[in-house]
Coordinates of C-alpha atoms in Angstrom, one line a residue:
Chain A
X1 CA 2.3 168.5 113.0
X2 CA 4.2 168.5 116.2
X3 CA 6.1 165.2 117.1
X4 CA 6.8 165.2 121.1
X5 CA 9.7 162.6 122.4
X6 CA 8.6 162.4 125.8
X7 CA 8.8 158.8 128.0
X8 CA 6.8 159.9 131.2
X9 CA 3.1 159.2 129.8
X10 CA 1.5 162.1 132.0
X11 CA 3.3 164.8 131.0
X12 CA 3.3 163.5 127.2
X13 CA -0.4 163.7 127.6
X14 CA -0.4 167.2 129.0
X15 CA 2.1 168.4 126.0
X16 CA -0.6 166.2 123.6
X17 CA -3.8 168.1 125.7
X18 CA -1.6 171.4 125.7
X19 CA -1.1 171.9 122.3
X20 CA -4.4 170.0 120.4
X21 CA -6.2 172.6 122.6
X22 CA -4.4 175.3 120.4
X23 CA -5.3 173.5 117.3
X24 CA -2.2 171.5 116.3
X25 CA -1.9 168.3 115.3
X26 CA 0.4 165.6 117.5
X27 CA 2.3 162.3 117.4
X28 CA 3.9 161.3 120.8
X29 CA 7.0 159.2 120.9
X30 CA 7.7 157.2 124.6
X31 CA 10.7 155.5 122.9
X32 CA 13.6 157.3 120.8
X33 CA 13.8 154.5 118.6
X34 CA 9.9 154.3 117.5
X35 CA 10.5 158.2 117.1
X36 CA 14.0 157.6 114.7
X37 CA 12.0 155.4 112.4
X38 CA 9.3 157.9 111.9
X39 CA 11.2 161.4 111.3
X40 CA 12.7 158.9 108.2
X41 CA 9.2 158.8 106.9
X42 CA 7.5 162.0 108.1
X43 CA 8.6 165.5 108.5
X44 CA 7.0 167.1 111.7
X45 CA 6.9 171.5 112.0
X46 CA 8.2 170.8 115.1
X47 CA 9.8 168.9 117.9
X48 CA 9.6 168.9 121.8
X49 CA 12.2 166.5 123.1
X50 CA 13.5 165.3 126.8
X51 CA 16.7 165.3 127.7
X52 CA 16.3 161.9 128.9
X53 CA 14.1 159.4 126.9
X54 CA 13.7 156.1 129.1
X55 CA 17.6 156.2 129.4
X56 CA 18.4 157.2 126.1
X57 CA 20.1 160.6 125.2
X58 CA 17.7 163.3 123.8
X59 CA 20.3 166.0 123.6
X60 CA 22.2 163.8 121.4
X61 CA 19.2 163.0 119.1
X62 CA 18.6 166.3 118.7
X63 CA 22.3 167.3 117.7
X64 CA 22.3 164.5 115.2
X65 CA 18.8 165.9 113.8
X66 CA 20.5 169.6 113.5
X67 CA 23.8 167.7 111.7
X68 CA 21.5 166.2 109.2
X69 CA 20.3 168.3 106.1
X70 CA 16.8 167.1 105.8
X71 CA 15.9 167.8 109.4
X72 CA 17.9 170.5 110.4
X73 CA 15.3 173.1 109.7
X74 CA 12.7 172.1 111.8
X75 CA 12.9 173.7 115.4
X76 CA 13.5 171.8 118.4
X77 CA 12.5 172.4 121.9
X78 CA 14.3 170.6 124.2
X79 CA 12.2 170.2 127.6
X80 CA 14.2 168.7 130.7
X81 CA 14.3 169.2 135.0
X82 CA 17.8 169.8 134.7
X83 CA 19.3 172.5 135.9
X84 CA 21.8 173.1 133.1
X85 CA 18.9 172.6 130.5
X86 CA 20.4 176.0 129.0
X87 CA 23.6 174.7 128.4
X88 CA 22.6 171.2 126.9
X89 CA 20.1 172.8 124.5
X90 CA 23.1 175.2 123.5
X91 CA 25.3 172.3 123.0
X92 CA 22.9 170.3 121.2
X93 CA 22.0 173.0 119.2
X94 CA 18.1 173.0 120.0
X95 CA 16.0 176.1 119.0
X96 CA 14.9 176.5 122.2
X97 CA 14.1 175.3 125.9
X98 CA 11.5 174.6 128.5
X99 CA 12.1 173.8 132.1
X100 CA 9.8 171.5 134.2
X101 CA 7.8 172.4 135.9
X102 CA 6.8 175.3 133.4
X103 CA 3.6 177.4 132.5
X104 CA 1.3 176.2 130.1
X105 CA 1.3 179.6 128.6
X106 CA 4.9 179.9 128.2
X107 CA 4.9 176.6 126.4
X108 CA 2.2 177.7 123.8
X109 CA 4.1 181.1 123.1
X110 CA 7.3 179.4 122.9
X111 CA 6.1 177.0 120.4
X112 CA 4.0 179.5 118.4
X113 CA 7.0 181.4 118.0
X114 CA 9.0 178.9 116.5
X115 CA 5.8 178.1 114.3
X116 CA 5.9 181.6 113.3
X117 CA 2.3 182.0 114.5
X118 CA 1.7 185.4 116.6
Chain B
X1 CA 72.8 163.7 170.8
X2 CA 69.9 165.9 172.0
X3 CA 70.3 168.6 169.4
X4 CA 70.3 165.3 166.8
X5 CA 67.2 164.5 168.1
X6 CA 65.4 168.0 167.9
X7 CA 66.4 168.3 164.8
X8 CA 64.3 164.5 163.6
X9 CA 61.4 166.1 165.8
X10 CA 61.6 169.2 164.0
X11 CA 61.4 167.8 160.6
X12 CA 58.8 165.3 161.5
X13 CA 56.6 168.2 162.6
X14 CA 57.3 169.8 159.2
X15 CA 56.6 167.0 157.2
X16 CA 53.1 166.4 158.8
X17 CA 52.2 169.5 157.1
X18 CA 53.6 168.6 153.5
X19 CA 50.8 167.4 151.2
X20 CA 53.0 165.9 148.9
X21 CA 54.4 161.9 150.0
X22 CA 57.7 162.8 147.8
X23 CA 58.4 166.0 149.7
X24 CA 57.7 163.4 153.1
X25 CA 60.6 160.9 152.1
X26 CA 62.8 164.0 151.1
X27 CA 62.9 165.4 154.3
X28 CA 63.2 162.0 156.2
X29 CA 66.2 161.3 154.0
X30 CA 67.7 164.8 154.1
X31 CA 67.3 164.6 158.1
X32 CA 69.0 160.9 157.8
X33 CA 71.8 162.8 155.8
X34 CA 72.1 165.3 158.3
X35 CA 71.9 163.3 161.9
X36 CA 74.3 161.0 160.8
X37 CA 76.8 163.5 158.6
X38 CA 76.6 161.1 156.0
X39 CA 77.6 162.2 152.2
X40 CA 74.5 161.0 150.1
X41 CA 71.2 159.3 150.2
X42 CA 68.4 158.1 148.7
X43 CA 65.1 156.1 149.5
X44 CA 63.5 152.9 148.1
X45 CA 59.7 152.8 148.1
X46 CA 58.3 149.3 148.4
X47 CA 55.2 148.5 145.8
X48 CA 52.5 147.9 147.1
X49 CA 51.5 144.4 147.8
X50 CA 54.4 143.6 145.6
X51 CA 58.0 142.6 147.1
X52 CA 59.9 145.1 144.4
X53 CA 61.2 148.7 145.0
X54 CA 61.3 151.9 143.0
X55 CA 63.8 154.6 143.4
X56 CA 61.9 157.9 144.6
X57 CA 64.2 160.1 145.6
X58 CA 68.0 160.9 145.4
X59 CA 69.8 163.7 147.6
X60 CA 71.7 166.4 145.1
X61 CA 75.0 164.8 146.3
X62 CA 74.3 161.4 145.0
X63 CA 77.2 160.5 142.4
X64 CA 75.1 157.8 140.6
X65 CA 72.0 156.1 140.0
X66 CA 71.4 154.0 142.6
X67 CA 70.5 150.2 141.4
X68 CA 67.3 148.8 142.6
X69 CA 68.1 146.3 145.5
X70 CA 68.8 142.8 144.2
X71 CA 67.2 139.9 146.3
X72 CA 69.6 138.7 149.2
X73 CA 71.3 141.9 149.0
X74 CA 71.5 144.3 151.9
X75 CA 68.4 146.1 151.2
X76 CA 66.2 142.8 151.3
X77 CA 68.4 141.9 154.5
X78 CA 67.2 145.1 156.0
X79 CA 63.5 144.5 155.4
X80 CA 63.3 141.3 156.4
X81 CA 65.1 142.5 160.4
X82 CA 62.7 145.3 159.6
X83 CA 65.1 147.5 161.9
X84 CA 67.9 150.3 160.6
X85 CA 71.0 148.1 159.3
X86 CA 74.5 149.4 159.8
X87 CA 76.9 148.4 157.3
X88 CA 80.2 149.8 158.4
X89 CA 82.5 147.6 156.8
X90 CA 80.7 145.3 153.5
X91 CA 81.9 142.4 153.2
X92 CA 83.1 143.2 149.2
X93 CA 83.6 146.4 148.1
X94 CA 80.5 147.8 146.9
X95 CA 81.0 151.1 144.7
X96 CA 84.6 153.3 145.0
X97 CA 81.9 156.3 146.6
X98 CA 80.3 153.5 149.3
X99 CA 82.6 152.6 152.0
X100 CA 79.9 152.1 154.7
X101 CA 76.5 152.5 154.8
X102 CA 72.8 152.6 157.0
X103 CA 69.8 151.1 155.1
X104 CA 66.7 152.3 157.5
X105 CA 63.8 150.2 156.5
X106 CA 60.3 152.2 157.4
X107 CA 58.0 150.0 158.3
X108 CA 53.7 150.6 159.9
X109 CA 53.4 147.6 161.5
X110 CA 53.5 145.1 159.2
X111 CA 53.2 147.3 156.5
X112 CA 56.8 148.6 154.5
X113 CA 56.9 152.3 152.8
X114 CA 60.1 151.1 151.5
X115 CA 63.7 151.9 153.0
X116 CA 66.2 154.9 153.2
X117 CA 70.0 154.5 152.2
X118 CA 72.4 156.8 153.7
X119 CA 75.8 156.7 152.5
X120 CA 79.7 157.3 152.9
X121 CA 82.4 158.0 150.8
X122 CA 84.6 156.9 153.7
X123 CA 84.9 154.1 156.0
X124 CA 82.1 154.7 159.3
X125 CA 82.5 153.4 162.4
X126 CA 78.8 153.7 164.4
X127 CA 78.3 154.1 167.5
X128 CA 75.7 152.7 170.3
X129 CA 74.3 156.1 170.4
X130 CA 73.3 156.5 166.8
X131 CA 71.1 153.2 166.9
X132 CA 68.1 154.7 168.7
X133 CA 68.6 157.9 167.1
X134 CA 68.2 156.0 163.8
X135 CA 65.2 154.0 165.0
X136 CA 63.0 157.1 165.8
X137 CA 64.0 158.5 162.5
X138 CA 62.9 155.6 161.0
X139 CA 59.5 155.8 163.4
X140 CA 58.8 158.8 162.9
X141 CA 58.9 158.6 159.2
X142 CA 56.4 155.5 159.3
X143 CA 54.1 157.7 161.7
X144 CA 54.2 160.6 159.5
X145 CA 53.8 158.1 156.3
X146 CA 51.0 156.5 157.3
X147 CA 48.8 159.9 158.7
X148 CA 49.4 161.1 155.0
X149 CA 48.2 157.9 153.6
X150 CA 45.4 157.7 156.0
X151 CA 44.3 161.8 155.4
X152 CA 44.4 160.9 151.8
X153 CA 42.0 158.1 151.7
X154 CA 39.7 160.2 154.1
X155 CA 39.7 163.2 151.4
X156 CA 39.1 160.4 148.4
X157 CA 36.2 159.4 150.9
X158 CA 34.5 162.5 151.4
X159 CA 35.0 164.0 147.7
X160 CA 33.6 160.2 146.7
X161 CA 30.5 161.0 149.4
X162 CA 29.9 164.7 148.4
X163 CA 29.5 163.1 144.2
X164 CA 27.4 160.5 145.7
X165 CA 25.6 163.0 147.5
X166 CA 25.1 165.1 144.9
X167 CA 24.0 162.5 142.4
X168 CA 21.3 161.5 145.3
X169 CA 20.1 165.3 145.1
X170 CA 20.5 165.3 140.9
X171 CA 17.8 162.3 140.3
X172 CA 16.2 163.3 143.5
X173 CA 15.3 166.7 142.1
X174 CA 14.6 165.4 138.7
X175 CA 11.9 162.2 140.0
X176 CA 10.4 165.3 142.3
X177 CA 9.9 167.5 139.4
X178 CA 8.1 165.4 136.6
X179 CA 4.8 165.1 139.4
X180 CA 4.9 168.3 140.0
X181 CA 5.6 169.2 135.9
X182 CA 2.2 167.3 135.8
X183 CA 0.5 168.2 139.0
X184 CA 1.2 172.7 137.6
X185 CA 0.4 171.7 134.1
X186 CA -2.8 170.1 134.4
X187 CA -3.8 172.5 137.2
X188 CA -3.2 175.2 134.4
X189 CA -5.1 173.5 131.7
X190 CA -8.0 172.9 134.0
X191 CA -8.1 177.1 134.4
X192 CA -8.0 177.5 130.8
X193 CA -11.0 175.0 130.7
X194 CA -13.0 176.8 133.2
X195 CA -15.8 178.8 133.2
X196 CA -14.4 183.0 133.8
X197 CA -17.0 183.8 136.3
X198 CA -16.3 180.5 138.2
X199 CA -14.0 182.1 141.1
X200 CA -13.6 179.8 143.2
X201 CA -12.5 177.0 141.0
X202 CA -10.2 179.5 139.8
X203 CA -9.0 180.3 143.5
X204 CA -8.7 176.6 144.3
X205 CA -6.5 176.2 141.1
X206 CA -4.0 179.5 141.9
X207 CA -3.5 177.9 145.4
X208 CA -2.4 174.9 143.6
X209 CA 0.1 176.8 141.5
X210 CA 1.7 179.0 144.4
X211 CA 2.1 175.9 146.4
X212 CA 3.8 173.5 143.3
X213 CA 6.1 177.1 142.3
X214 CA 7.0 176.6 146.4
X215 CA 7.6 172.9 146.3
X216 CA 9.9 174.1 143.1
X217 CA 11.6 176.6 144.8
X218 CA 12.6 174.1 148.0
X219 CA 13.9 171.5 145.2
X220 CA 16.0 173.8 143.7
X221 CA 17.3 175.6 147.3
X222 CA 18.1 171.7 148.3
X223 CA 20.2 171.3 145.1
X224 CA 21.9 174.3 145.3
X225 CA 23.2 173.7 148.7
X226 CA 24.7 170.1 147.7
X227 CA 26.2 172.0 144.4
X228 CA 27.5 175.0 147.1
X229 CA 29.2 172.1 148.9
X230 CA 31.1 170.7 145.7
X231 CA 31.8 173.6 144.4
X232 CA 29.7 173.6 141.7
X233 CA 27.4 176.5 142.5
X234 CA 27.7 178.1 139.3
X235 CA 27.4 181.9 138.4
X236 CA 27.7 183.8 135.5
X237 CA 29.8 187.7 134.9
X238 CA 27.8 190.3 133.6
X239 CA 28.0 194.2 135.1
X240 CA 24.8 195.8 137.0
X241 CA 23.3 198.3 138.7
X242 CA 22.9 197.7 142.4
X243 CA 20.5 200.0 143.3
X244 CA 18.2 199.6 140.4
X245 CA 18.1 195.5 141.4
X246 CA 17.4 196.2 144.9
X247 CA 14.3 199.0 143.8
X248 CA 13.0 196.2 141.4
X249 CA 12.9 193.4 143.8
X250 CA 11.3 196.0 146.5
X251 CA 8.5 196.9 143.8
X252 CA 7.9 192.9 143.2
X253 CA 7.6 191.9 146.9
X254 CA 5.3 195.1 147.7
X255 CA 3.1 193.6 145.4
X256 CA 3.9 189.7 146.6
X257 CA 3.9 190.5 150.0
X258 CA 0.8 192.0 151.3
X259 CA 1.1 191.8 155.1
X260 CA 3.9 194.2 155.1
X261 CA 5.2 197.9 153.6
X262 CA 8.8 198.0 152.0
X263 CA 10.3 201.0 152.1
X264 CA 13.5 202.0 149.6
X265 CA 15.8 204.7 149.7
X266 CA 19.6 204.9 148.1
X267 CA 22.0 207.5 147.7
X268 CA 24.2 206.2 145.3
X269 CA 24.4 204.3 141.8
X270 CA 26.9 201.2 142.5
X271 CA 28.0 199.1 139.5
X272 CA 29.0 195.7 140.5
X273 CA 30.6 193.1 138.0
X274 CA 29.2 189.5 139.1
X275 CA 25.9 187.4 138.8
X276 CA 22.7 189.6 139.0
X277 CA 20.3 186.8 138.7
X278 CA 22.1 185.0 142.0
X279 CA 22.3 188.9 143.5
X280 CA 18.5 189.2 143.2
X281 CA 17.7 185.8 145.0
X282 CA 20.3 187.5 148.2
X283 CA 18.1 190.7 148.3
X284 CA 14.7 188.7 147.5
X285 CA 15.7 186.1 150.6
X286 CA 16.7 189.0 153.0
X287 CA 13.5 190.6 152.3
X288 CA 11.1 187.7 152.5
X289 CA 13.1 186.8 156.0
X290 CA 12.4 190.0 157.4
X291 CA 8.9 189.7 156.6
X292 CA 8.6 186.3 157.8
X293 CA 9.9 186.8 161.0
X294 CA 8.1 190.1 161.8
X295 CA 4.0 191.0 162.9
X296 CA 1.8 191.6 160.0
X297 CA 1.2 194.9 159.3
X298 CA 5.0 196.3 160.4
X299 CA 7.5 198.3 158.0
X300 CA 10.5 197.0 156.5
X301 CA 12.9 199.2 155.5
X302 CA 15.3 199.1 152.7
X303 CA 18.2 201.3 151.5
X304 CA 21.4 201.6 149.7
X305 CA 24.2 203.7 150.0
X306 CA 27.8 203.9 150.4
X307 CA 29.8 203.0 153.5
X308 CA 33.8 202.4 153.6
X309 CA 34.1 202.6 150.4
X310 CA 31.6 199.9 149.8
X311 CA 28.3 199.3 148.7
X312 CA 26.1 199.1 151.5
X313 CA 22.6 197.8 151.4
X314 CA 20.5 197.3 154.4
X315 CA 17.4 195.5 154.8
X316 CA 15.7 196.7 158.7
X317 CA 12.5 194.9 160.1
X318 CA 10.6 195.6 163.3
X319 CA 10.1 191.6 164.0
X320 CA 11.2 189.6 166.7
X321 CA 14.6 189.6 166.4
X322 CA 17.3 187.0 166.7
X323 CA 17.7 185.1 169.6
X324 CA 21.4 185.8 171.1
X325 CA 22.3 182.0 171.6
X326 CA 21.2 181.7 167.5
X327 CA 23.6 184.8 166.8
X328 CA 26.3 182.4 166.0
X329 CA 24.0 179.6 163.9
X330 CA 22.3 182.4 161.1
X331 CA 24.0 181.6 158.4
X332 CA 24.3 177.5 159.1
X333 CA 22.7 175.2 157.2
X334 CA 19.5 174.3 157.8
X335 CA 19.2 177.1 160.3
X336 CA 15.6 178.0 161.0
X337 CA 14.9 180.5 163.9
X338 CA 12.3 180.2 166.6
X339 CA 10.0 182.9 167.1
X340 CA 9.8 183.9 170.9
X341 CA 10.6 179.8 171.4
X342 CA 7.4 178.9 169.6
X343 CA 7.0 176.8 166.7
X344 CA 8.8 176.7 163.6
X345 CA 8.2 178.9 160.5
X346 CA 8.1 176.9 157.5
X347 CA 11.5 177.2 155.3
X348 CA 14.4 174.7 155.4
X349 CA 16.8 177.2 156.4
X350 CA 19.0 177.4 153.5
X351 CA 18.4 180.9 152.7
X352 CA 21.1 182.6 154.9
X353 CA 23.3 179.8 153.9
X354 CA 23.1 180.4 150.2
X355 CA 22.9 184.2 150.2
X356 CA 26.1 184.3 152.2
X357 CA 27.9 181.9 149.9
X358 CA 26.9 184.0 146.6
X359 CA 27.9 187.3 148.8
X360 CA 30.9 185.7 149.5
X361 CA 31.4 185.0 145.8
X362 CA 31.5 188.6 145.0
X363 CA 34.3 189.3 147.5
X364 CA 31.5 191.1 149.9
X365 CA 30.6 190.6 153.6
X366 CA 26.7 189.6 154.9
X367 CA 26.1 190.3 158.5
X368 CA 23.3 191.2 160.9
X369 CA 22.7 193.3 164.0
X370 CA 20.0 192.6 166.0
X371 CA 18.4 195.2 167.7
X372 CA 17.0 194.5 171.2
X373 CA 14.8 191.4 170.8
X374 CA 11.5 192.4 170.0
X375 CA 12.5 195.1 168.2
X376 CA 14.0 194.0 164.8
X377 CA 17.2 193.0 163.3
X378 CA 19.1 195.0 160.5
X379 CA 20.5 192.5 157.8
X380 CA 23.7 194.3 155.3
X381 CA 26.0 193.2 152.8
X382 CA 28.7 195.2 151.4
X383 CA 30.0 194.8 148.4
X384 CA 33.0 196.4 146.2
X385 CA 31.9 198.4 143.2
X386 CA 33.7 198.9 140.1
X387 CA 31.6 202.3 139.5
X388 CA 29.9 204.9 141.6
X389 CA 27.5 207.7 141.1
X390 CA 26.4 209.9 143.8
X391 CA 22.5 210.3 143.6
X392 CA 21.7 214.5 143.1

């Protein structure tokens, strides 16, 4: 299962689209909050984030969710336009990062490897 | 009188260049000291919008702490005729060390900095003379005062308008970038949909991509330019190999770049301690200009070797040239050149701009020569190397 935390509904769908294609399972979040009441319930294999979730600070989610024992395991993709995506996703401590625009293909590798799937 | 008065004209023309407002009322009061021989001085600055003082500066010889000025005293006296007040002989004895004194108000109109306080350990008798000398002191401190005040606010202005610019360019670029993040990405699942042998939906869908990547590629180029400008441009140290960087990016743009042939030679190694990633888009953008401005079909030529004791690389195209009265424009903002006076090619003109600022960054020099127009320019940079290797 792969939760995605992503508040612009086109691109969640392409990320949902994307990665059903591949054979994974999704849940998409368009507010932090609905997301932050689910990860207490379920355990996803992995995360894509935004930085920026309808105002509200995916970097720091994703820093609180590598501070906490029961989620710190499960890899985090941070996905942003930023510029400095690089740097947040160091600082938050995210597993790993995708620019926008980006390549479908890149996306599907990057989360495979973080799946462990080759 | 008249070497008095140089002296105040001197030291105003000083301290229009000092960027510090303490350094300003030093100087005035110093030059007070000094016009009027006078043993000590010091200078009250008025708060603003307030009617109390601070003590900002005392000259070396002062023998003790001046006391802020007490309402009805001298000082307020002073402010209130808003011209220099000449106290040669108080009315009660002020301090043993203050037998007369001038208190030089400085006043912008009707706005106060605050007042000067020379003083005498002796009794002073002033003369006519001194009075006008005195009042363009006390001028030309206002004058100076208020241009420093005035250039201050104008720097607050512009560093306030270049963060507000570059915010504007920040959400700007991110607002532009989720369409197109959907536009490339559904475009790219659509090709993954599609049938193999169907080529020209497949054509159709690669023209998409190139165009978004070029859309990308202008964002960023407009972004960098506003981070260039607030010194934000940022660019990471690592060491590498000149001439390998500029052979890769020829071998990528032969294969980009149809229309045209790109030669490369070099006679050197050069290894250059900077940003390599940021070096590449310099020799990428040099390259892409020659073939842009140059017919279909023509050579470009490429080298690198060493020249002054720098790394030289040169990028030579047969194109059109550059127009002399654009020679001095090239590497402005925004700067696009017109072929033969015709239209414009498409660009925003940043290129130049950017590449010279990262050149600049590594302590190097971009340039161009322009061959006769209609035959081609030559663009070079030079660059200083930490290690060379001559090419056998």
């Amino acid at each position: 299962m792969i939760f995605i935390v992503e508040d612009d509904p086109d691109i969640c769908d392409l990320f949902k689209i994307l990665l059903e294609d591949q054979g994974f399972k999704t849940t998409t979040f368009s507010d932090i909050k609905d997301f932050e009441k689910e990860i207490k319930l379920h355990k996803p294999d992995l995360m894509i984030m935004d930085v920026y979730v309808h105002g509200e600070d995916g970097a720091s989610m994703t820093k609180n969710l590598k501070n906490r024992k029961e989620t710190a395991n499960i890899p985090i993709i941070l996905v942003s336009a930023k510029n400095s995506l690089e740097k947040i996703a160091k600082e938050s401590g995210a597993d790993d990062f995708v620019s926008k625009p980006f390549e479908v293909n890149d996306l599907i590798s990057i989360v495979r490897k973080h799946l462990q799937l080759h | 009188m008249n070497t008095k008065l140089m002296l105040i004209n001197k030291n105003t023309l000083e301290s229009l260049e000092e960027k510090d407002v303490l350094k300003i009322v030093e100087k005035f009061t110093q030059t007070g000291i000094d016009v009027l021989s006078a043993d000590f001085g010091f200078m009250f600055w008025k708060r603003e919008n307030q009617d109390t003082y601070q003590l900002v500066y005392t000259s070396p010889k002062t023998p003790y702490t001046p006391s802020l000025p007490r309402k009805r005293g001298y000082n307020y006296k002073a402010s209130l005729g808003r011209i220099p007040y000449f106290i040669s002989n108080p009315k009660r004895d002020l301090l043993p060390y203050m037998k007369s004194l001038v208190i030089i108000p400085i006043f912008y109109k009707s706005h106060q900095y605050g007042n000067i306080v020379l003083c005498f350990n002796k009794k002073r008798v002033f003369v006519s003379e001194e009075e006008p000398l005195i009042m363009t002191l006390s001028n030309s401190a206002a004058q100076v005062l208020t241009i420093h005040k005035n250039n201050k606010k104008t720097e607050r202005d512009s560093v306030k308008l270049l963060k507000q610019k570059e915010e504007f360019f920040n959400i700007v670029s991110h607002e532009l970038k989720t369409p197109v993040t959907t536009i490339k990405g559904f475009s790219q699942l659509l090709g993954n949909k599609i049938q193999k042998t169907d080529t020209q939906t497949r054509f159709f869908l690669d023209k998409i991509d190139t165009q978004t990547d070029k859309l990308v590629r202008l964002i960023n180029s407009l972004l960098e330019v506003s981070r260039l400008e607030n010194g934000k441009l940022e660019f990471k140290k690592c060491n590498f190999e000149l001439s390998a960087l500029v052979k890769r990016v020829v071998e990528d743009l032969n294969i980009a770049i149809a229309s045209h042939t790109i030669s490369y030679s070099n006679t050197s190694k050069f290894w250059i301690s900077g940003d390599d990633d940021r070096m590449e888009d310099v020799v990428t953008n040099l390259i892409t200009n020659a073939a842009k401005y140059s017919p279909s079909g023509s050579k470009i030529k490429v080298s690198v070797r060493e020249k002054s004791g720098l790394a030289h690389v040169e990028i030579e195209d047969f194109g059109f040239g550059i127009l002399e009265k654009d020679h001095q424009k090239v590497f402005g903002r925004f700067f696009r050149s017109k072929i033969s006076n015709k239209e414009n090619l498409p660009g925003l003109g940043l290129g130049l701009y950017i590449s010279n600022a990262i050149i600049k960054y590594h302590s190097g020099t971009l340039d161009f020569k322009t061959k006769k127009v209609g035959m081609g320019s030559i663009f070079y940079f030079s660059l200083p190397y930490s290690g060379h290797k001559i090419n056998t």
